[in-house]
């Protein structure tokens, strides 16, 4: 599980959890009696190994044993990044959120940087 570091309009940050190859993003409902509502996100074909919110945003990165890092923007598929044929085992955002690093199960290190023209993240 991982919390976002920013609160949404409803006053609470997002919470993400994973189960096998699916992610659930939880958002606090404005009605206290309802509590938290979850939305299932599924794009990976194998177990989710790591996930983390981009600092200062609600963008979620997930790394899977399928060899994909998926960026979820506004709880929708934003971008799919590859680079570890044997799967990813870890990931971490730079503190300023402009770079994302992921570790492969076979020892690879892949670093993506945010494009300067709003075209997502590219490998560096």
Short mmCIF file of C-alpha atoms in Angstrom, two decimals:
data_model
loop_
_atom_site.label_atom_id
_atom_site.label_comp_id
_atom_site.label_asym_id
_atom_site.label_seq_id
_atom_site.Cartn_x
_atom_site.Cartn_y
_atom_site.Cartn_z
CA UNK A 1 0.00 0.00 0.00
CA UNK A 2 1.04 3.53 -0.66
CA UNK A 3 -0.41 6.99 0.11
CA UNK A 4 -0.21 10.00 -2.19
CA UNK A 5 1.47 13.01 -0.59
CA UNK A 6 -1.24 15.47 -1.63
CA UNK A 7 -4.81 15.83 -0.49
CA UNK A 8 -7.59 15.97 -3.05
CA UNK A 9 -10.62 18.27 -2.93
CA UNK A 10 -12.20 15.94 -0.42
CA UNK A 11 -9.44 16.63 2.08
CA UNK A 12 -7.73 13.25 2.04
CA UNK A 13 -4.87 11.80 0.00
CA UNK A 14 -5.35 8.83 -2.30
CA UNK A 15 -4.43 5.34 -1.13
CA UNK A 16 -3.36 2.58 -3.52
CA UNK A 17 -3.14 -1.14 -2.86
CA UNK A 18 -2.36 -4.09 -5.09
CA UNK A 19 -3.52 -7.66 -5.33
CA UNK A 20 -1.74 -9.85 -7.85
CA UNK A 21 -1.87 -7.95 -11.18
CA UNK A 22 -4.54 -5.38 -10.22
CA UNK A 23 -4.36 -2.10 -8.36
CA UNK A 24 -7.12 -0.50 -6.32
CA UNK A 25 -7.01 3.27 -5.84
CA UNK A 26 -9.04 4.37 -2.84
CA UNK A 27 -10.58 7.82 -2.49
CA UNK A 28 -12.43 9.20 0.53
CA UNK A 29 -16.10 9.80 -0.24
CA UNK A 30 -17.50 13.19 0.90
CA UNK A 31 -20.23 11.38 2.85
CA UNK A 32 -18.61 9.99 6.00
CA UNK A 33 -21.20 7.18 6.09
CA UNK A 34 -19.88 5.86 2.76
CA UNK A 35 -16.22 5.93 3.81
CA UNK A 36 -13.69 5.03 1.11
CA UNK A 37 -14.49 4.06 -2.49
CA UNK A 38 -12.14 1.94 -4.55
CA UNK A 39 -11.50 1.87 -8.29
CA UNK A 40 -9.79 -1.17 -9.79
CA UNK A 41 -7.06 -0.48 -12.36
CA UNK A 42 -5.80 -3.40 -14.41
CA UNK A 43 -3.16 -3.35 -17.11
CA UNK A 44 -0.41 -5.63 -15.85
CA UNK A 45 -0.20 -9.28 -16.91
CA UNK A 46 1.75 -10.37 -13.84
CA UNK A 47 2.18 -9.55 -10.17
CA UNK A 48 2.62 -5.89 -9.14
CA UNK A 49 6.01 -5.69 -7.45
CA UNK A 50 6.15 -1.98 -6.52
CA UNK A 51 4.11 1.20 -6.70
CA UNK A 52 4.57 4.82 -5.74
CA UNK A 53 2.79 8.14 -6.28
CA UNK A 54 4.71 10.87 -8.10
CA UNK A 55 5.58 13.59 -5.54
CA UNK A 56 3.08 16.43 -5.48
CA UNK A 57 0.62 14.72 -7.84
CA UNK A 58 -1.94 11.93 -7.99
CA UNK A 59 0.01 10.12 -10.76
CA UNK A 60 0.71 6.54 -9.70
CA UNK A 61 3.56 4.41 -11.07
CA UNK A 62 3.30 0.63 -10.83
CA UNK A 63 6.07 -1.86 -11.64
CA UNK A 64 5.24 -5.43 -12.54
CA UNK A 65 6.84 -8.81 -12.99
CA UNK A 66 5.56 -8.53 -16.59
CA UNK A 67 8.37 -6.07 -17.44
CA UNK A 68 6.17 -2.97 -17.55
CA UNK A 69 6.07 0.22 -15.52
CA UNK A 70 2.63 1.77 -15.90
CA UNK A 71 1.87 5.43 -15.17
CA UNK A 72 -1.71 6.03 -14.06
CA UNK A 73 -2.91 9.62 -14.44
CA UNK A 74 -6.24 10.56 -12.92
CA UNK A 75 -6.82 6.83 -12.39
CA UNK A 76 -6.52 6.12 -16.14
CA UNK A 77 -3.72 4.55 -18.14
CA UNK A 78 -1.31 7.35 -19.00
CA UNK A 79 1.83 5.65 -20.28
CA UNK A 80 3.46 2.21 -20.38
CA UNK A 81 7.25 2.01 -20.02
CA UNK A 82 9.41 -1.08 -20.58
CA UNK A 83 13.04 -2.03 -20.20
CA UNK A 84 13.29 -5.14 -18.01
CA UNK A 85 12.47 -8.30 -19.99
CA UNK A 86 12.53 -10.42 -16.81
CA UNK A 87 10.26 -8.02 -14.94
CA UNK A 88 10.69 -5.12 -12.55
CA UNK A 89 11.23 -5.55 -8.82
CA UNK A 90 11.33 -1.95 -7.55
CA UNK A 91 10.76 1.68 -8.46
CA UNK A 92 11.29 5.12 -6.99
CA UNK A 93 10.45 8.69 -7.98
CA UNK A 94 13.03 11.45 -7.67
CA UNK A 95 11.97 13.86 -4.91
CA UNK A 96 11.01 16.52 -7.49
CA UNK A 97 9.04 14.01 -9.59
CA UNK A 98 10.87 14.68 -12.86
CA UNK A 99 12.60 11.29 -12.97
CA UNK A 100 11.51 7.74 -12.27
CA UNK A 101 13.92 4.86 -11.68
CA UNK A 102 13.04 1.17 -11.72
CA UNK A 103 15.09 -1.88 -10.91
CA UNK A 104 14.80 -5.02 -13.00
CA UNK A 105 14.65 -8.53 -11.57
CA UNK A 106 17.90 -9.37 -13.42
CA UNK A 107 19.78 -6.34 -12.04
CA UNK A 108 18.86 -3.71 -14.66
CA UNK A 109 18.46 -0.07 -13.74
CA UNK A 110 16.19 1.99 -15.99
CA UNK A 111 15.72 5.74 -15.53
CA UNK A 112 13.05 7.75 -17.31
CA UNK A 113 12.92 11.55 -17.39
CA UNK A 114 9.92 13.75 -17.99
CA UNK A 115 9.82 15.13 -21.53
CA UNK A 116 10.23 18.84 -21.99
CA UNK A 117 7.38 19.08 -24.49
CA UNK A 118 4.69 17.34 -22.46
CA UNK A 119 5.17 14.01 -24.22
CA UNK A 120 5.41 11.86 -21.10
CA UNK A 121 8.50 10.09 -19.82
CA UNK A 122 11.38 8.84 -21.94
CA UNK A 123 14.30 6.56 -21.10
CA UNK A 124 17.63 8.21 -20.26
#
